[in-house]
Amino acid sequence: MNLAKPKIILTIIVMLAAILRFWQLGTNPPSLTWDEASWGYNAYSLGIDRRDEFGRFLPFDYLESFGDFKPPMYAYLDIVPIWIFGLNEFAVRFPSALFGTLTVLVTYFLVKRLFFSTRINTSALALLSAFILAISPWHINLSRAAFEANIATFFLICGVWLFLCGVYERKWCLVLSIASFVLSLYTFNSARVVAPILVLILGIGFRKELLEQKKHAMIALVVGILLILPSLKFFLSSEANLRFREVNIFSDPKVIEIANQEIANDGNEWWSKIIHNRRFAYTVAYLRHYFDNFNPSFLFIKGDGNPKFSTQDVGQMYLWDLPFLVAGAFVLLRKREGCWWIISLWLIIGIIPAATARETPHALRIEAALPTFQILTAYGVFIFVNTISNINRRLNLGQIAKIPALPAGRQIKYLVLSLCFLFLIFNFLYYYHGYYAHYPREFSGEWQYGYKDSIEFVETIKDDFDQINVTTLLGRPYIYYLFYTKTHPEDFRRTAIVREDPYGFTHVDGFGAYKFGDDLSKLDNGNKRILYVNVSGRSPRKANIFKTVKLLNNDPVFTIYEIVHMPEEEKKNE
C-alpha cells in the first residue's frame, strides 16, 4: 500500500470522529448532569484563583465536589476550554470530545504496534480498528458528555502503545508510558484498578526486554513512583473508597440475608453452611455481575439501561459488529498473531472493577476495556475479507471441487462486501438519526433538563425577592445555580451553608439569597418576600405562578411561583 494512502485515510477517519463528537456538542445531550456542572464550575474556580469550589488550593489528589472525592484531572483539562469558550455546555464537554477524537488516532498506532511482527497488512487492520471506534455508539455517547472515564481510556491506550514502543524501538517511551498510566489514576476511579494490573502484566510479558533495558526501565519505575507518591495516602484512605462502598455488591446485606435464610431452610445443617456460605455467594454474585457485561442485549440490541450511556434502541455496539467480534476473538485466539494476549487480557481486566458494582452491565465503568472490542471486530472483518478474497481467487483458478473458473468471482466478492457495508451504513444511520432526532426529546429528563431555563428566568426577577427557595428533589441544584449564574468562587465560599451527611457526602443548603431543601416551606425566613422553584405539581393552591419549565417532550418539570399571603379578613371570609 502506498505510504501516503494510510495517512490520507487516517486523516479522514479522525475528521469523521471529530465531527461525530463535536457536532452540536453544547445542545445534545440536551443538558448538563450535576457531575458535568461540577466539573465545569470547579475548572472555572481553579482558573480564577487556583482553588476548587470549597477553597482547596491546587488540589492534585481529589476534588471534594459532592463528597464523592472525584479524581481532579478532568477539571484541570477543562480550565483552558472554559477560559476560551466561557462557562457553558460546549466548554465543559470539550475535553471529553477532544480526547475521544484523539483516542481514535492513538488506536491506529496501537494496533500497528500490536501486530507489528506479523505478516498481515497492519496498516489496513489499524485503519479498520480506528474507523470502527470512530463510529462506535459506545464511544460516541461517552465522548459527547463530560465523562472522566473517557479521558482515562485515552491515557490507558497511550500507556500500552508507548510501552510497546519502548520495548521494541524507542527506550525513552517507557517513561512516557508509565506517566500516561499514572495520569489515568488521576482521572477515573476504575483506572486505579485497571492501570496497575495492565502495567504488571506488560512487565511480566516483556520481562526479557525490560531486563535488557534496565536503565530506562528503572527510570520509568522511579518516575511512576514519584508521580503517585503525592496522592498515595489519599488512594489508600477511606475517602477514596467512599464511592466504592456505596455501590459495591460486597456491602449489599441482601446477599447475607439470602444465605442465612437458605441455611435456616435447611435446618442449619453443616453441608448447607458450606453450600450457602456468604463468601461463595459473593463470588457467585461477582461472576454474575462480571458476565452481565457480555450480555448480547447490552452489547448489540438495547445498550446500557441508563440513557446517559445509550440511546436505548441501539446497543453499545452495532448489530453488524456481532459476527465479526465473535469471529475475530475466536480466530485471534487460535492463530495467536501479534500481541494477541495483550488484547485478550486487557478485555478481561477492563471489566474487573465494574463487576463489583450492583448496577451491571455498565458501559461507563467498563470503558477501560475499549478499544479491545473494536480491535477484535476489526480483526474479524479483516479475516472475513481475506477469506472472501481467497475463495474468490480459488474459484477463478478452478481449484474448488474441480469446477471451471468463474469470471464472475470478483463480482461475487464485491457483492458480499457491498451488502456487509450497506448493513453497516444502515446501522449507523439508524443510530445517528435516533441520537439527534429522538434521543434529546425522549430523555431530556435523564439529563436534568430544566435547570438552565429555570435559572435564566429566576435571574430576571430575583431582585424583586429577598430569598429564593429551590427544591432538591431532583438532585443537587446548588451546582447549577453556581454554574449558570457564574457566581464568583469567593462569594460562594463566603456565604455557603455546607454540611456533611452520615455517609460522608457533602450537601450545600444555601449560598447568598439561595436556599435549597426538600420541603421548601421549612426554608421560609420571617416576613421576607420569597420566590419558590419547586417540582411541578407541588405548588400550593394560593401560589402566584410565574413560569412552568418543561422538558423537551413538553412534560412540566419546574414551577416558579410566589405564595400569595391573604389578609386576615379574607382568610376569615374564605
Coordinates of C-alpha atoms in Angstrom, one line a residue:
M1 CA 0.0 0.0 0.0
N2 CA 1.3 3.5 -0.9
L3 CA 2.5 5.1 2.3
A4 CA 0.5 8.3 1.5
K5 CA -2.8 6.4 1.3
P6 CA -2.9 5.3 5.0
K7 CA -2.2 8.8 6.1
I8 CA -4.9 10.3 4.0
I9 CA -7.4 7.6 5.1
L10 CA -6.4 8.1 8.7
T11 CA -6.9 11.8 8.4
I12 CA -10.4 11.3 7.0
I13 CA -11.3 8.8 9.8
V14 CA -10.1 11.2 12.5
M15 CA -12.0 14.1 10.9
L16 CA -15.1 11.9 10.9
A17 CA -14.5 11.0 14.6
A18 CA -14.2 14.7 15.4
I19 CA -17.5 15.6 13.6
L20 CA -19.4 12.8 15.4
R21 CA -18.1 14.0 18.7
F22 CA -18.2 17.8 18.4
W23 CA -21.3 18.4 16.2
Q24 CA -24.0 20.1 18.4
L25 CA -21.9 19.2 21.5
G26 CA -23.4 22.0 23.6
T27 CA -27.0 21.1 22.9
N28 CA -27.0 17.3 22.6
P29 CA -27.0 15.7 25.2
P30 CA -29.7 18.3 26.0
S31 CA -28.5 19.4 29.4
L32 CA -25.6 19.0 31.8
T33 CA -25.8 16.4 34.6
W34 CA -24.8 17.7 38.0
D35 CA -21.4 15.9 37.7
E36 CA -20.8 17.8 34.4
A37 CA -21.8 21.1 36.0
S38 CA -19.4 20.3 38.9
W39 CA -16.5 19.7 36.5
G40 CA -17.2 23.0 34.8
Y41 CA -17.6 25.1 37.9
N42 CA -14.5 23.6 39.6
A43 CA -12.5 24.3 36.4
Y44 CA -13.9 27.8 36.4
S45 CA -12.9 28.2 40.1
L46 CA -9.4 26.8 39.5
G47 CA -9.0 29.2 36.6
I48 CA -9.9 32.2 38.7
D49 CA -8.0 31.7 42.0
R50 CA -6.4 28.3 41.6
R51 CA -8.8 26.8 44.3
D52 CA -11.6 24.4 43.9
E53 CA -15.2 25.3 44.8
F54 CA -14.6 24.7 48.5
G55 CA -11.2 26.5 48.6
R56 CA -8.6 23.8 48.4
F57 CA -5.5 25.3 46.7
L58 CA -4.5 23.4 43.5
P59 CA -5.9 20.0 44.7
F60 CA -3.9 17.3 43.0
D61 CA -5.4 14.3 44.8
Y62 CA -9.1 14.9 44.7
L63 CA -12.0 17.3 44.3
E64 CA -14.4 17.1 47.2
S65 CA -17.3 18.1 44.9
F66 CA -20.5 16.4 46.4
G67 CA -18.4 14.4 48.8
D68 CA -17.6 11.8 46.2
F69 CA -13.9 12.9 46.0
K70 CA -13.5 13.0 42.3
P71 CA -10.1 12.5 40.7
P72 CA -9.2 16.0 39.6
M73 CA -7.7 15.6 36.1
Y74 CA -10.9 16.5 34.2
A75 CA -11.3 19.8 35.9
Y76 CA -7.7 20.8 35.1
L77 CA -8.1 19.8 31.4
D78 CA -11.3 22.0 31.4
I79 CA -9.7 25.2 32.6
V80 CA -8.4 26.3 29.1
P81 CA -11.6 25.5 27.2
I82 CA -13.7 27.4 29.8
W83 CA -11.3 30.3 29.6
I84 CA -11.6 30.3 25.7
F85 CA -15.3 29.5 25.3
G86 CA -16.8 30.6 28.6
L87 CA -18.6 28.7 31.3
N88 CA -21.0 26.8 29.1
E89 CA -22.0 23.3 28.0
F90 CA -19.7 23.1 25.0
A91 CA -16.6 24.1 27.0
V92 CA -17.4 21.6 29.8
R93 CA -17.6 18.7 27.3
F94 CA -14.7 19.9 25.1
P95 CA -12.0 17.8 26.8
S96 CA -14.1 14.6 26.5
A97 CA -14.8 15.2 22.8
L98 CA -11.2 16.1 22.1
F99 CA -9.7 13.2 23.9
G100 CA -12.3 10.9 22.4
T101 CA -11.2 12.0 19.0
L102 CA -7.5 11.6 19.9
T103 CA -8.3 8.1 21.2
V104 CA -9.3 7.1 17.6
L105 CA -6.0 8.4 16.4
V106 CA -3.9 6.6 19.1
T107 CA -5.9 3.4 18.5
Y108 CA -4.4 3.3 14.9
F109 CA -0.9 3.5 16.2
L110 CA -1.6 1.0 19.0
V111 CA -2.9 -1.6 16.5
K112 CA 0.1 -1.2 14.2
R113 CA 2.3 -1.9 17.2
L114 CA 0.3 -4.8 18.5
F115 CA 0.6 -6.6 15.1
F116 CA 4.0 -5.2 14.2
S117 CA 5.7 -8.6 14.0
T118 CA 3.0 -10.3 11.8
R119 CA 2.7 -10.8 8.1
I120 CA -0.7 -9.3 7.9
N121 CA -1.4 -5.8 6.5
T122 CA -1.1 -3.9 9.8
S123 CA -2.0 -0.5 8.2
A124 CA -5.3 -1.9 6.9
L125 CA -6.1 -3.5 10.2
A126 CA -5.2 -0.4 12.2
L127 CA -7.3 1.8 9.9
L128 CA -10.2 -0.5 10.2
S129 CA -9.9 -0.6 14.0
A130 CA -9.8 3.2 14.1
F131 CA -12.8 3.5 11.8
I132 CA -14.9 1.1 13.9
L133 CA -14.1 3.0 17.1
A134 CA -14.8 6.4 15.3
I135 CA -18.4 5.4 14.5
S136 CA -18.9 3.3 17.7
P137 CA -22.2 4.3 19.5
W138 CA -20.4 3.3 22.7
H139 CA -17.5 5.6 22.3
I140 CA -19.5 8.5 20.7
N141 CA -22.0 8.6 23.5
L142 CA -19.3 8.7 26.2
S143 CA -17.2 11.2 24.2
R144 CA -20.1 13.7 24.0
A145 CA -20.5 14.3 27.7
A146 CA -18.0 15.2 30.4
F147 CA -17.3 11.7 31.5
E148 CA -13.8 11.4 33.0
A149 CA -13.7 7.7 32.1
N150 CA -13.4 8.8 28.5
I151 CA -10.2 10.7 29.3
A152 CA -8.8 7.8 31.4
T153 CA -9.4 5.4 28.4
F154 CA -7.2 7.7 26.3
F155 CA -4.4 7.6 28.9
L156 CA -4.6 3.8 29.2
I157 CA -4.4 3.3 25.4
C158 CA -1.4 5.7 25.3
G159 CA 0.2 3.8 28.1
V160 CA 0.0 0.5 26.3
W161 CA 1.1 1.9 23.0
L162 CA 4.0 3.8 24.4
F163 CA 5.1 0.7 26.4
L164 CA 5.2 -1.3 23.2
C165 CA 7.2 1.5 21.5
G166 CA 9.6 1.5 24.4
V167 CA 10.3 -2.2 24.5
Y168 CA 10.6 -2.5 20.7
E169 CA 12.1 0.7 19.5
R170 CA 12.4 4.0 21.5
K171 CA 13.5 3.2 25.0
W172 CA 12.6 6.6 26.4
C173 CA 8.9 5.8 25.6
L174 CA 8.9 3.7 28.7
V175 CA 9.0 6.8 30.8
L176 CA 6.1 8.4 28.9
S177 CA 4.2 5.1 29.2
I178 CA 4.4 5.0 32.9
A179 CA 3.5 8.7 33.1
S180 CA 0.4 8.0 31.0
F181 CA -0.7 5.2 33.2
V182 CA -0.3 7.3 36.3
L183 CA -2.3 10.1 34.7
S184 CA -5.2 7.7 34.3
L185 CA -5.1 7.1 38.1
Y186 CA -5.7 10.9 38.5
T187 CA -8.7 10.7 36.1
F188 CA -11.1 7.9 36.9
N189 CA -11.5 5.6 39.8
S190 CA -11.8 2.3 37.7
A191 CA -8.4 3.1 36.2
R192 CA -6.9 2.8 39.7
V193 CA -7.5 -1.0 39.4
V194 CA -7.0 -1.5 35.6
A195 CA -3.8 0.5 35.1
P196 CA -1.7 -1.2 37.8
I197 CA -2.8 -4.7 36.6
L198 CA -2.1 -3.8 33.0
V199 CA 1.4 -2.5 33.9
L200 CA 2.1 -5.7 35.9
I201 CA 1.0 -7.9 33.0
L202 CA 3.0 -5.9 30.5
G203 CA 6.0 -6.1 32.8
I204 CA 5.8 -9.9 33.1
G205 CA 5.1 -10.4 29.4
F206 CA 8.1 -8.3 28.4
R207 CA 10.4 -9.1 31.3
K208 CA 13.3 -10.1 29.0
E209 CA 13.1 -6.9 27.0
L210 CA 12.9 -4.9 30.2
L211 CA 16.0 -6.6 31.7
E212 CA 17.9 -5.7 28.5
Q213 CA 16.8 -2.1 29.1
K214 CA 17.4 -1.9 32.8
K215 CA 18.4 1.8 32.8
H216 CA 15.2 3.0 31.1
A217 CA 13.0 0.6 33.0
M218 CA 14.4 1.8 36.3
I219 CA 13.9 5.4 35.3
A220 CA 10.4 4.7 34.3
L221 CA 9.7 2.9 37.6
V222 CA 11.2 5.8 39.6
V223 CA 9.1 8.4 37.6
G224 CA 6.0 6.4 38.2
I225 CA 6.6 6.2 42.0
L226 CA 7.3 9.9 42.2
L227 CA 4.1 10.8 40.3
I228 CA 2.0 8.5 42.5
L229 CA 3.7 9.3 45.8
P230 CA 1.9 12.7 46.5
S231 CA -1.5 11.1 46.3
L232 CA -0.7 7.6 47.6
K233 CA -2.0 8.5 51.1
F234 CA -5.3 9.6 49.6
F235 CA -5.6 6.5 47.3
L236 CA -5.4 4.3 50.4
S237 CA -7.8 6.5 52.5
S238 CA -11.4 5.8 53.4
E239 CA -12.5 8.9 51.4
A240 CA -11.1 7.4 48.2
N241 CA -13.2 4.3 48.8
L242 CA -16.4 6.2 49.6
R243 CA -18.0 5.7 46.2
F244 CA -16.9 2.1 46.1
R245 CA -18.5 1.4 49.5
E246 CA -21.7 3.0 48.3
V247 CA -22.2 0.9 45.1
N248 CA -20.3 -2.4 45.6
I249 CA -22.0 -5.7 45.9
F250 CA -20.0 -6.7 48.9
S251 CA -21.7 -4.1 51.1
D252 CA -25.1 -5.4 50.0
P253 CA -26.7 -7.1 53.0
K254 CA -29.3 -8.9 50.9
V255 CA -26.6 -11.5 49.9
I256 CA -26.0 -12.4 53.5
E257 CA -29.7 -12.3 54.3
I258 CA -30.5 -14.8 51.5
A259 CA -27.6 -17.0 52.5
N260 CA -28.8 -17.1 56.1
Q261 CA -32.3 -17.8 55.1
E262 CA -31.2 -20.7 52.9
I263 CA -29.2 -22.2 55.8
A264 CA -32.2 -21.8 58.1
N265 CA -34.5 -23.5 55.5
D266 CA -32.1 -26.5 55.5
G267 CA -32.2 -26.8 59.3
N268 CA -28.8 -25.3 59.9
E269 CA -27.1 -28.4 58.6
W270 CA -23.3 -28.3 58.2
W271 CA -23.5 -29.0 54.5
S272 CA -25.9 -26.1 54.0
K273 CA -23.4 -23.8 55.7
I274 CA -20.8 -24.8 53.1
I275 CA -23.1 -24.5 50.1
H276 CA -24.6 -21.2 51.2
N277 CA -21.5 -19.7 52.6
R278 CA -21.6 -15.9 52.2
R279 CA -18.2 -15.9 50.6
F280 CA -19.3 -18.4 48.0
A281 CA -22.5 -16.3 47.5
Y282 CA -20.4 -13.1 46.9
T283 CA -18.2 -15.0 44.5
V284 CA -21.2 -16.1 42.5
A285 CA -22.7 -12.6 42.6
Y286 CA -19.4 -11.2 41.4
L287 CA -19.2 -13.6 38.5
R288 CA -22.8 -13.0 37.5
H289 CA -22.2 -9.2 37.5
Y290 CA -18.9 -9.7 35.6
F291 CA -20.6 -11.7 32.8
D292 CA -23.5 -9.3 32.7
N293 CA -21.2 -7.0 30.7
F294 CA -21.2 -9.6 27.9
N295 CA -24.9 -9.7 27.7
P296 CA -25.8 -9.7 23.9
S297 CA -28.8 -7.3 24.6
F298 CA -26.4 -4.9 26.3
L299 CA -23.7 -5.1 23.6
F300 CA -25.8 -5.3 20.4
I301 CA -29.6 -4.6 21.0
K302 CA -30.6 -2.1 23.6
G303 CA -27.3 -0.9 25.2
D304 CA -26.9 0.3 28.8
G305 CA -30.2 0.7 30.7
N306 CA -29.0 4.2 31.7
P307 CA -30.0 6.6 28.9
K308 CA -26.9 8.7 29.6
F309 CA -24.8 5.9 28.1
S310 CA -27.1 4.6 25.4
T311 CA -29.9 5.7 23.1
Q312 CA -31.9 2.6 24.4
D313 CA -32.7 1.3 20.9
V314 CA -29.1 0.6 19.7
G315 CA -26.6 -1.5 21.6
Q316 CA -23.2 -0.3 22.8
M317 CA -22.0 -1.8 19.5
Y318 CA -23.9 -2.2 16.2
L319 CA -25.7 -5.5 15.5
W320 CA -23.4 -5.5 12.4
D321 CA -20.4 -6.0 14.8
L322 CA -21.7 -9.2 16.4
P323 CA -20.5 -11.9 13.9
F324 CA -17.2 -10.1 13.3
L325 CA -16.5 -9.7 17.1
V326 CA -17.1 -13.4 17.7
A327 CA -15.1 -14.5 14.6
G328 CA -12.3 -12.1 15.4
A329 CA -12.0 -13.3 19.0
F330 CA -12.1 -17.0 18.0
V331 CA -9.6 -16.7 15.1
L332 CA -7.2 -14.5 17.1
L333 CA -7.1 -16.9 20.0
R334 CA -6.5 -19.7 17.5
K335 CA -3.8 -18.0 15.4
R336 CA -2.3 -16.0 18.2
E337 CA -1.0 -13.3 15.9
G338 CA 1.0 -10.4 17.2
C339 CA 0.5 -9.4 20.8
W340 CA -2.8 -11.2 20.9
W341 CA -2.5 -11.9 24.6
I342 CA -2.5 -8.2 25.5
I343 CA -5.8 -7.7 23.7
S344 CA -7.4 -10.7 25.5
L345 CA -6.1 -9.9 29.0
W346 CA -6.9 -6.2 28.5
L347 CA -10.5 -7.0 27.8
I348 CA -10.7 -9.3 30.8
I349 CA -9.1 -6.8 33.1
G350 CA -11.1 -3.8 31.9
I351 CA -14.3 -5.3 33.3
I352 CA -12.9 -6.3 36.8
P353 CA -13.8 -3.1 38.6
A354 CA -17.3 -2.8 37.1
A355 CA -18.2 -6.3 38.2
T356 CA -18.1 -5.2 41.9
A357 CA -20.9 -2.7 41.3
R358 CA -24.5 -3.5 41.9
E359 CA -25.6 -2.0 38.6
T360 CA -24.4 -4.2 35.8
P361 CA -23.9 -4.1 32.9
H362 CA -22.4 -0.6 33.0
A363 CA -21.0 1.0 29.8
L364 CA -19.1 3.8 31.6
R365 CA -17.3 1.6 34.2
I366 CA -16.1 -0.9 31.6
E367 CA -14.9 1.8 29.1
A368 CA -11.4 0.9 30.2
A369 CA -11.8 -2.3 28.1
L370 CA -12.0 -0.2 24.9
P371 CA -10.8 -0.4 22.2
T372 CA -10.3 -4.2 22.6
F373 CA -13.9 -4.8 21.4
Q374 CA -13.3 -2.7 18.3
I375 CA -9.9 -4.3 17.6
L376 CA -11.4 -7.8 17.8
T377 CA -14.2 -6.7 15.5
A378 CA -11.8 -5.2 13.0
Y379 CA -9.7 -8.3 13.1
G380 CA -12.9 -10.4 12.4
V381 CA -13.7 -8.1 9.4
F382 CA -10.1 -8.4 8.2
I383 CA -10.2 -12.2 8.3
F384 CA -13.6 -12.2 6.6
V385 CA -12.3 -10.0 3.7
N386 CA -9.2 -12.2 3.3
T387 CA -11.3 -15.3 3.3
I388 CA -13.6 -14.0 0.7
S389 CA -10.6 -12.9 -1.4
N390 CA -9.0 -16.4 -1.1
I391 CA -12.3 -18.1 -2.1
N392 CA -12.7 -15.8 -5.0
R393 CA -9.1 -16.4 -6.1
R394 CA -9.5 -20.2 -5.9
L395 CA -12.8 -20.0 -7.7
N396 CA -11.2 -18.1 -10.6
L397 CA -8.4 -20.7 -10.7
G398 CA -10.9 -23.6 -10.7
Q399 CA -9.4 -25.1 -7.6
I400 CA -12.6 -25.8 -5.7
A401 CA -14.4 -29.1 -6.4
K402 CA -12.7 -29.1 -9.9
I403 CA -15.3 -26.6 -11.1
P404 CA -14.4 -24.4 -14.0
A405 CA -13.1 -20.9 -13.4
L406 CA -15.8 -18.3 -12.7
P407 CA -15.3 -15.0 -14.4
A408 CA -17.9 -13.6 -12.0
G409 CA -15.9 -14.5 -8.9
R410 CA -14.7 -10.9 -8.4
Q411 CA -18.3 -9.6 -8.8
I412 CA -19.5 -12.1 -6.1
K413 CA -16.7 -10.9 -3.8
Y414 CA -17.8 -7.3 -4.2
L415 CA -21.4 -8.1 -3.9
V416 CA -20.8 -9.8 -0.5
L417 CA -18.7 -7.0 0.8
S418 CA -21.1 -4.4 -0.5
L419 CA -24.0 -6.0 1.3
C420 CA -22.0 -6.0 4.5
F421 CA -21.1 -2.4 4.1
L422 CA -24.7 -1.4 3.3
F423 CA -25.8 -3.2 6.5
L424 CA -23.2 -1.2 8.5
I425 CA -24.4 2.1 6.9
F426 CA -28.0 1.2 7.8
N427 CA -27.0 0.5 11.4
F428 CA -25.0 3.8 11.6
L429 CA -27.7 5.9 10.1
Y430 CA -30.4 4.4 12.3
Y431 CA -28.3 5.2 15.4
Y432 CA -27.3 8.7 14.1
H433 CA -30.9 9.7 13.3
G434 CA -32.2 8.4 16.6
Y435 CA -29.5 10.2 18.5
Y436 CA -30.3 13.6 17.0
A437 CA -34.0 13.3 16.1
H438 CA -35.4 11.4 19.1
Y439 CA -32.9 11.0 21.9
P440 CA -32.9 14.6 23.3
R441 CA -36.7 14.8 23.3
E442 CA -37.2 11.3 24.9
F443 CA -34.5 11.5 27.6
S444 CA -34.1 15.2 28.4
G445 CA -35.3 14.4 32.0
E446 CA -32.5 11.9 32.4
W447 CA -30.0 14.8 31.8
Q448 CA -31.6 17.0 34.5
Y449 CA -33.1 19.3 31.8
G450 CA -34.8 22.4 33.0
Y451 CA -32.3 23.9 35.4
K452 CA -30.9 26.2 32.8
D453 CA -34.3 27.6 31.7
S454 CA -35.5 28.0 35.3
I455 CA -32.3 29.7 36.4
E456 CA -32.3 32.1 33.5
F457 CA -35.9 33.1 34.4
V458 CA -35.1 33.4 38.1
E459 CA -32.2 35.7 37.2
T460 CA -34.6 38.2 35.5
I461 CA -36.8 38.6 38.6
K462 CA -34.6 37.7 41.6
D463 CA -34.0 41.4 42.5
D464 CA -37.7 41.6 43.5
F465 CA -37.3 38.9 46.1
D466 CA -35.4 38.6 49.4
Q467 CA -34.8 34.9 49.1
I468 CA -35.1 32.1 46.5
N469 CA -36.1 28.6 47.8
V470 CA -35.1 25.8 45.4
T471 CA -36.1 22.1 45.7
T472 CA -33.5 19.4 46.0
L473 CA -36.0 16.6 45.0
L474 CA -34.4 16.4 41.5
G475 CA -30.8 16.3 42.7
R476 CA -28.2 18.9 43.6
P477 CA -29.4 22.3 42.4
Y478 CA -26.7 24.4 44.0
I479 CA -24.1 23.4 41.4
Y480 CA -26.4 24.5 38.6
Y481 CA -27.0 27.9 40.2
L482 CA -23.3 28.4 40.7
F483 CA -22.7 27.4 37.1
Y484 CA -25.4 29.3 35.3
T485 CA -25.1 32.5 37.4
K486 CA -21.3 32.3 37.1
T487 CA -21.1 33.0 40.8
H488 CA -17.6 34.1 41.8
P489 CA -16.0 31.3 43.9
E490 CA -15.1 33.6 46.7
D491 CA -18.7 34.8 47.0
F492 CA -19.8 31.2 47.2
R493 CA -17.3 30.2 49.8
R494 CA -18.1 33.2 52.0
T495 CA -21.9 32.6 52.1
A496 CA -22.2 28.8 51.6
I497 CA -24.1 26.7 54.1
V498 CA -22.3 23.3 53.9
R499 CA -23.0 20.1 55.8
E500 CA -21.9 16.5 55.6
D501 CA -24.4 13.7 55.9
P502 CA -23.7 10.5 58.0
Y503 CA -22.5 8.7 54.8
G504 CA -19.8 11.4 54.2
F505 CA -21.4 13.1 51.3
T506 CA -21.4 16.9 51.1
H507 CA -24.6 19.0 50.8
V508 CA -24.9 22.7 50.2
D509 CA -28.0 24.0 51.9
G510 CA -27.6 27.5 50.6
F511 CA -25.4 30.4 49.4
G512 CA -26.3 34.1 49.0
A513 CA -30.0 34.5 48.6
Y514 CA -30.5 30.9 47.5
K515 CA -31.7 28.2 49.9
F516 CA -32.0 24.5 49.0
G517 CA -34.1 21.7 50.5
D518 CA -36.7 19.0 50.1
D519 CA -39.5 20.8 52.0
L520 CA -39.4 24.4 50.8
S521 CA -41.8 25.6 53.5
K522 CA -39.2 24.8 56.1
L523 CA -36.8 27.3 54.4
D524 CA -39.0 30.3 55.0
N525 CA -37.4 33.0 56.9
G526 CA -39.5 35.7 58.6
N527 CA -41.5 38.1 56.5
K528 CA -39.2 38.0 53.6
R529 CA -40.6 38.0 50.0
I530 CA -39.7 34.6 48.8
L531 CA -39.5 33.1 45.3
Y532 CA -40.0 29.3 45.0
V533 CA -38.6 26.9 42.4
N534 CA -40.4 23.6 43.0
V535 CA -41.1 20.4 41.2
S536 CA -44.2 20.8 39.0
G537 CA -47.4 19.7 40.7
R538 CA -46.2 20.7 44.2
S539 CA -47.1 24.3 44.2
P540 CA -49.7 25.4 46.8
R541 CA -53.3 26.4 45.9
K542 CA -52.7 30.1 46.5
A543 CA -49.5 30.3 44.5
N544 CA -48.9 33.1 42.0
I545 CA -47.2 31.1 39.3
F546 CA -44.7 33.0 37.2
K547 CA -43.5 30.2 34.9
T548 CA -43.6 26.5 34.3
V549 CA -40.5 25.0 32.9
K550 CA -41.0 22.0 30.6
L551 CA -38.8 19.1 29.4
L552 CA -38.2 18.7 25.6
N553 CA -41.1 16.3 25.5
N554 CA -43.4 19.0 26.9
D555 CA -43.8 17.4 30.3
P556 CA -43.6 20.0 33.1
V557 CA -40.6 19.8 35.4
F558 CA -40.3 23.0 37.5
T559 CA -42.8 25.6 38.6
I560 CA -41.6 29.0 39.7
Y561 CA -44.0 30.9 41.9
E562 CA -44.7 33.2 44.8
I563 CA -47.1 32.3 47.7
V564 CA -49.8 34.9 48.0
H565 CA -50.5 35.7 51.6
M566 CA -54.1 36.8 52.2
P567 CA -55.0 39.4 54.8
E568 CA -56.6 38.0 57.9
E569 CA -60.1 39.3 56.9
E570 CA -60.0 37.5 53.6
K571 CA -58.9 34.3 55.4
K572 CA -62.0 34.5 57.7
N573 CA -64.4 35.1 54.9
E574 CA -62.9 32.1 53.0

